[in-house]
PDB file of C-alpha atoms in Angstrom:
ATOM      1  CA  MET A 958       3.198  22.438  -9.055  1.00 49.00           C
ATOM      2  CA  ALA A 959       5.429  21.291  -6.211  1.00 57.00           C
ATOM      3  CA  ALA A 960       4.412  18.163  -4.379  1.00 74.00           C
ATOM      4  CA  THR A 961       2.848  18.516  -0.942  1.00 87.00           C
ATOM      5  CA  PRO A 962       5.289  17.863   1.914  1.00 90.00           C
ATOM      6  CA  VAL A 963       4.848  14.463   3.519  1.00 92.00           C
ATOM      7  CA  VAL A 964       6.019  15.490   6.997  1.00 94.00           C
ATOM      8  CA  ARG A 965       3.068  15.681   9.406  1.00 94.00           C
ATOM      9  CA  PHE A 966       2.607  16.788  13.004  1.00 97.00           C
ATOM     10  CA  SER A 967      -0.582  17.244  14.994  1.00 97.00           C
ATOM     11  CA  PRO A 968      -2.148  20.714  14.967  1.00 97.00           C
ATOM     12  CA  GLU A 969      -1.763  20.895  18.765  1.00 97.00           C
ATOM     13  CA  THR A 970       1.959  20.172  18.537  1.00 98.00           C
ATOM     14  CA  LEU A 971       2.467  22.757  15.799  1.00 98.00           C
ATOM     15  CA  LEU A 972       0.531  25.370  17.751  1.00 97.00           C
ATOM     16  CA  ALA A 973       2.683  24.753  20.841  1.00 97.00           C
ATOM     17  CA  ALA A 974       5.893  25.231  18.818  1.00 98.00           C
ATOM     18  CA  GLN A 975       4.941  28.111  16.538  1.00 96.00           C
ATOM     19  CA  ASP A 976       6.681  30.945  18.421  1.00 96.00           C
ATOM     20  CA  VAL A 977      10.093  29.290  18.778  1.00 98.00           C
ATOM     21  CA  ARG A 978      13.077  31.529  18.032  1.00 98.00           C
ATOM     22  CA  ILE A 979      15.844  29.468  19.676  1.00 98.00           C
ATOM     23  CA  ALA A 980      16.275  25.697  19.886  1.00 98.00           C
ATOM     24  CA  PHE A 981      18.496  24.144  22.554  1.00 98.00           C
ATOM     25  CA  PHE A 982      20.127  20.814  21.719  1.00 98.00           C
ATOM     26  CA  ASP A 983      21.866  18.330  23.944  1.00 97.00           C
ATOM     27  CA  VAL A 984      24.535  16.316  22.124  1.00 95.00           C
ATOM     28  CA  ASP A 985      25.062  12.832  23.548  1.00 93.00           C
ATOM     29  CA  GLY A 986      21.826  10.919  23.179  1.00 95.00           C
ATOM     30  CA  VAL A 987      20.282  13.520  20.853  1.00 97.00           C
ATOM     31  CA  LEU A 988      22.752  14.425  18.104  1.00 95.00           C
ATOM     32  CA  THR A 989      24.692  11.213  18.765  1.00 93.00           C
ATOM     33  CA  ASP A 990      23.532   7.750  19.771  1.00 92.00           C
ATOM     34  CA  GLY A 991      24.806   8.385  23.295  1.00 88.00           C
ATOM     35  CA  GLY A 992      27.721   6.008  22.963  1.00 85.00           C
ATOM     36  CA  VAL A 993      31.238   7.167  23.657  1.00 80.00           C
ATOM     37  CA  TYR A 994      33.852   5.507  21.501  1.00 81.00           C
ATOM     38  CA  PHE A 995      37.578   5.537  22.207  1.00 83.00           C
ATOM     39  CA  SER A 996      40.321   4.800  19.703  1.00 82.00           C
ATOM     40  CA  GLU A 997      43.301   2.663  20.618  1.00 87.00           C
ATOM     41  CA  HIS A 998      45.133   5.933  21.304  1.00 87.00           C
ATOM     42  CA  GLY A 999      42.458   7.147  23.730  1.00 82.00           C
ATOM     43  CA  GLU A1000      40.849   9.590  21.310  1.00 79.00           C
ATOM     44  CA  THR A1001      37.135  10.175  21.779  1.00 77.00           C
ATOM     45  CA  LEU A1002      35.150   9.341  18.658  1.00 78.00           C
ATOM     46  CA  LYS A1003      31.544  10.335  17.986  1.00 81.00           C
ATOM     47  CA  ARG A1004      29.069   9.438  15.275  1.00 87.00           C
ATOM     48  CA  PHE A1005      26.792  12.238  14.080  1.00 91.00           C
ATOM     49  CA  SER A1006      23.777  11.962  11.813  1.00 92.00           C
ATOM     50  CA  ILE A1007      24.048  13.964   8.605  1.00 94.00           C
ATOM     51  CA  LEU A1008      20.244  14.358   8.735  1.00 96.00           C
ATOM     52  CA  ASP A1009      20.518  16.148  12.072  1.00 97.00           C
ATOM     53  CA  GLY A1010      23.283  18.395  10.782  1.00 96.00           C
ATOM     54  CA  HIS A1011      21.231  19.482   7.793  1.00 97.00           C
ATOM     55  CA  GLY A1012      18.276  20.160  10.077  1.00 97.00           C
ATOM     56  CA  LEU A1013      20.431  22.516  12.157  1.00 98.00           C
ATOM     57  CA  LYS A1014      21.448  24.357   8.988  1.00 97.00           C
ATOM     58  CA  LEU A1015      17.801  24.654   7.950  1.00 98.00           C
ATOM     59  CA  LEU A1016      16.897  26.168  11.315  1.00 98.00           C
ATOM     60  CA  ARG A1017      19.512  28.857  10.782  1.00 97.00           C
ATOM     61  CA  GLN A1018      18.130  29.554   7.291  1.00 96.00           C
ATOM     62  CA  ALA A1019      14.671  29.973   8.817  1.00 98.00           C
ATOM     63  CA  GLY A1020      15.889  32.436  11.445  1.00 97.00           C
ATOM     64  CA  ILE A1021      15.638  30.011  14.363  1.00 98.00           C
ATOM     65  CA  THR A1022      18.853  30.003  16.390  1.00 98.00           C
ATOM     66  CA  PRO A1023      20.261  26.539  17.066  1.00 98.00           C
ATOM     67  CA  ALA A1024      22.108  26.430  20.398  1.00 98.00           C
ATOM     68  CA  VAL A1025      24.047  23.527  21.865  1.00 98.00           C
ATOM     69  CA  ILE A1026      24.610  22.943  25.567  1.00 98.00           C
ATOM     70  CA  THR A1027      26.546  19.794  26.356  1.00 95.00           C
ATOM     71  CA  GLY A1028      28.091  18.218  29.399  1.00 93.00           C
ATOM     72  CA  ARG A1029      31.034  16.924  27.388  1.00 89.00           C
ATOM     73  CA  ASP A1030      33.770  18.525  25.377  1.00 90.00           C
ATOM     74  CA  SER A1031      35.851  16.902  22.666  1.00 85.00           C
ATOM     75  CA  ARG A1032      37.694  17.856  19.528  1.00 85.00           C
ATOM     76  CA  PRO A1033      35.315  15.849  17.269  1.00 85.00           C
ATOM     77  CA  LEU A1034      32.332  17.663  18.758  1.00 90.00           C
ATOM     78  CA  ARG A1035      33.940  21.066  18.257  1.00 94.00           C
ATOM     79  CA  VAL A1036      34.870  20.209  14.667  1.00 93.00           C
ATOM     80  CA  ARG A1037      31.314  19.079  13.891  1.00 93.00           C
ATOM     81  CA  LEU A1038      29.603  22.127  15.400  1.00 96.00           C
ATOM     82  CA  GLU A1039      32.060  24.513  13.744  1.00 96.00           C
ATOM     83  CA  ALA A1040      31.418  22.825  10.384  1.00 95.00           C
ATOM     84  CA  LEU A1041      27.684  23.382  10.897  1.00 95.00           C
ATOM     85  CA  GLY A1042      28.218  27.041  11.777  1.00 95.00           C
ATOM     86  CA  ILE A1043      26.681  26.723  15.244  1.00 96.00           C
ATOM     87  CA  GLU A1044      27.628  29.926  17.050  1.00 96.00           C
ATOM     88  CA  HIS A1045      25.849  29.486  20.384  1.00 98.00           C
ATOM     89  CA  VAL A1046      27.579  26.609  22.173  1.00 97.00           C
ATOM     90  CA  ARG A1047      28.479  25.797  25.758  1.00 97.00           C
ATOM     91  CA  TYR A1048      30.802  22.828  26.217  1.00 96.00           C
ATOM     92  CA  GLY A1049      31.509  20.792  29.333  1.00 94.00           C
ATOM     93  CA  THR A1050      28.736  22.109  31.537  1.00 93.00           C
ATOM     94  CA  GLU A1051      26.770  19.811  33.811  1.00 89.00           C
ATOM     95  CA  ASN A1052      24.486  22.619  34.998  1.00 95.00           C
ATOM     96  CA  LYS A1053      22.855  23.592  31.725  1.00 97.00           C
ATOM     97  CA  LEU A1054      20.318  26.098  33.061  1.00 98.00           C
ATOM     98  CA  PRO A1055      22.706  29.066  33.554  1.00 98.00           C
ATOM     99  CA  ALA A1056      24.108  28.516  30.057  1.00 98.00           C
ATOM    100  CA  ALA A1057      20.620  28.556  28.528  1.00 98.00           C
ATOM    101  CA  GLU A1058      19.625  31.638  30.508  1.00 98.00           C
ATOM    102  CA  ALA A1059      22.758  33.461  29.346  1.00 98.00           C
ATOM    103  CA  MET A1060      22.046  32.598  25.712  1.00 98.00           C
ATOM    104  CA  LEU A1061      18.454  33.798  26.015  1.00 98.00           C
ATOM    105  CA  ALA A1062      19.584  37.068  27.601  1.00 98.00           C
ATOM    106  CA  ALA A1063      22.257  37.634  24.931  1.00 98.00           C
ATOM    107  CA  LEU A1064      19.644  37.191  22.195  1.00 98.00           C
ATOM    108  CA  GLY A1065      16.907  39.185  23.952  1.00 98.00           C
ATOM    109  CA  LEU A1066      14.598  36.157  24.092  1.00 98.00           C
ATOM    110  CA  ASP A1067      12.558  34.532  26.845  1.00 98.00           C
ATOM    111  CA  TRP A1068      11.640  30.953  27.696  1.00 98.00           C
ATOM    112  CA  THR A1069       8.336  31.136  25.769  1.00 98.00           C
ATOM    113  CA  GLN A1070      10.384  31.534  22.589  1.00 98.00           C
ATOM    114  CA  ALA A1071      12.637  28.592  23.401  1.00 98.00           C
ATOM    115  CA  ALA A1072      12.426  24.944  22.435  1.00 98.00           C
ATOM    116  CA  GLY A1073      14.731  22.217  23.618  1.00 98.00           C
ATOM    117  CA  ILE A1074      15.503  18.577  23.019  1.00 98.00           C
ATOM    118  CA  GLY A1075      17.298  16.399  25.514  1.00 98.00           C
ATOM    119  CA  ASP A1076      17.472  12.807  26.629  1.00 98.00           C
ATOM    120  CA  ASP A1077      18.490  12.583  30.291  1.00 97.00           C
ATOM    121  CA  TRP A1078      18.274  14.196  33.723  1.00 97.00           C
ATOM    122  CA  PRO A1079      20.857  16.975  33.126  1.00 97.00           C
ATOM    123  CA  ASP A1080      18.500  18.313  30.432  1.00 98.00           C
ATOM    124  CA  LEU A1081      15.427  18.495  32.684  1.00 98.00           C
ATOM    125  CA  PRO A1082      15.933  22.046  34.083  1.00 98.00           C
ATOM    126  CA  VAL A1083      16.165  23.529  30.585  1.00 98.00           C
ATOM    127  CA  LEU A1084      13.382  21.436  29.076  1.00 98.00           C
ATOM    128  CA  ALA A1085      11.019  22.200  31.977  1.00 98.00           C
ATOM    129  CA  ARG A1086      11.334  25.942  31.262  1.00 98.00           C
ATOM    130  CA  CYS A1087      11.171  25.872  27.466  1.00 98.00           C
ATOM    131  CA  GLY A1088       7.954  26.867  25.773  1.00 98.00           C
ATOM    132  CA  PHE A1089       8.299  23.637  23.808  1.00 98.00           C
ATOM    133  CA  ALA A1090      10.211  20.536  24.930  1.00 98.00           C
ATOM    134  CA  ALA A1091      11.049  17.393  22.969  1.00 98.00           C
ATOM    135  CA  ALA A1092      12.791  14.105  23.625  1.00 98.00           C
ATOM    136  CA  PRO A1093      14.192  11.359  21.396  1.00 98.00           C
ATOM    137  CA  ALA A1094      12.316   8.068  21.367  1.00 98.00           C
ATOM    138  CA  ASN A1095      15.018   6.450  23.503  1.00 97.00           C
ATOM    139  CA  ALA A1096      15.255   9.241  26.087  1.00 98.00           C
ATOM    140  CA  HIS A1097      14.982   8.493  29.792  1.00 98.00           C
ATOM    141  CA  CYS A1098      11.365   8.073  30.918  1.00 98.00           C
ATOM    142  CA  GLU A1099      11.471  11.215  33.116  1.00 98.00           C
ATOM    143  CA  VAL A1100      12.462  13.316  30.111  1.00 98.00           C
ATOM    144  CA  ARG A1101       9.807  11.759  27.867  1.00 98.00           C
ATOM    145  CA  ALA A1102       7.245  12.474  30.611  1.00 98.00           C
ATOM    146  CA  ILE A1103       7.739  16.264  30.457  1.00 98.00           C
ATOM    147  CA  ALA A1104       8.180  16.507  26.682  1.00 98.00           C
ATOM    148  CA  HIS A1105       5.504  18.092  24.533  1.00 98.00           C
ATOM    149  CA  TYR A1106       6.736  15.834  21.742  1.00 98.00           C
ATOM    150  CA  VAL A1107       8.650  12.559  21.637  1.00 98.00           C
ATOM    151  CA  THR A1108      10.310  11.848  18.310  1.00 98.00           C
ATOM    152  CA  THR A1109       9.791   8.590  16.485  1.00 98.00           C
ATOM    153  CA  ALA A1110      13.533   8.529  15.754  1.00 98.00           C
ATOM    154  CA  ARG A1111      16.156   7.598  18.310  1.00 97.00           C
ATOM    155  CA  GLY A1112      19.003   9.866  19.377  1.00 97.00           C
ATOM    156  CA  GLY A1113      21.764   9.955  16.765  1.00 95.00           C
ATOM    157  CA  GLU A1114      19.421   8.406  14.208  1.00 96.00           C
ATOM    158  CA  GLY A1115      17.469  11.453  13.063  1.00 97.00           C
ATOM    159  CA  ALA A1116      15.776  12.624  16.285  1.00 98.00           C
ATOM    160  CA  GLY A1117      17.418  16.031  15.923  1.00 98.00           C
ATOM    161  CA  ARG A1118      16.214  16.351  12.338  1.00 98.00           C
ATOM    162  CA  GLU A1119      12.672  15.365  13.275  1.00 98.00           C
ATOM    163  CA  PHE A1120      12.729  18.081  15.951  1.00 98.00           C
ATOM    164  CA  CYS A1121      14.044  20.595  13.396  1.00 98.00           C
ATOM    165  CA  ASP A1122      11.370  19.602  10.864  1.00 98.00           C
ATOM    166  CA  LEU A1123       8.703  20.103  13.522  1.00 98.00           C
ATOM    167  CA  LEU A1124       9.994  23.592  14.369  1.00 98.00           C
ATOM    168  CA  LEU A1125      10.285  24.509  10.693  1.00 98.00           C
ATOM    169  CA  THR A1126       6.727  23.340  10.038  1.00 98.00           C
ATOM    170  CA  ALA A1127       5.339  25.123  13.115  1.00 98.00           C
ATOM    171  CA  GLY A1128       7.076  28.351  12.109  1.00 97.00           C
ATOM    172  CA  GLY A1129       5.772  28.198   8.536  1.00 96.00           C
ATOM    173  CA  HIS A1130       9.215  27.650   6.966  1.00 97.00           C
ATOM    174  CA  TYR A1131       9.226  23.995   5.976  1.00 96.00           C
ATOM    175  CA  ARG A1132       7.335  24.211   2.663  1.00 95.00           C
ATOM    176  CA  ARG A1133       9.392  27.171   1.403  1.00 94.00           C
ATOM    177  CA  LEU A1134      12.696  25.497   2.253  1.00 96.00           C
ATOM    178  CA  LEU A1135      11.568  22.208   0.721  1.00 95.00           C
ATOM    179  CA  ASP A1136      10.526  23.977  -2.481  1.00 93.00           C
ATOM    180  CA  LEU A1137      13.941  25.675  -2.630  1.00 93.00           C
ATOM    181  CA  ALA A1138      15.646  22.303  -2.206  1.00 93.00           C
ATOM    182  CA  ARG A1139      13.555  20.748  -4.973  1.00 89.00           C
ATOM    183  CA  GLY A1140      14.492  23.516  -7.384  1.00 87.00           C
ATOM    184  CA  PRO A1141      12.388  24.918 -10.207  1.00 81.00           C
ATOM    185  CA  VAL A1142       9.518  22.783 -11.436  1.00 68.00           C
ATOM    186  CA  ALA A1143       9.587  22.125 -15.162  1.00 63.00           C
TER     187      ALA A1143
END
């Protein structure tokens, strides 16, 4: 018999997130620690959490579309998102709302089926419309104030994965995917 998952969320939180079909992610401050690093040659460097990346892959396996809308654009970011197979991406956009609306329309979804995680003011218009909104523990106070859920993890340190785990649990996918990862029980 497979062990019971240890991940836990309140019933109210799971109920609020159960109909999610698309999850919008900010990058800097959510999938990264929000720092921008520059090499001696002026290259932009970013640090991504492997936990977050695996969470994005799990969402895809569960039929939840991960979508990224970011105000920045860089080669490292493009390489990372391509490696994760993220198809719905908008780079270098400060006004994130039109990008999110276009993605919803292209997928035939509405805001009640959308979740989002962001950490600062540019994310507010999208998060305010999502059926379920989340923020990393170190997000700006205005973002935390409108979030249905604030992660225990900080941006770039597993906040994205915690958000993914919540959506997977709410959608009834977490246990099945965990059992697959554990493999056959002897």
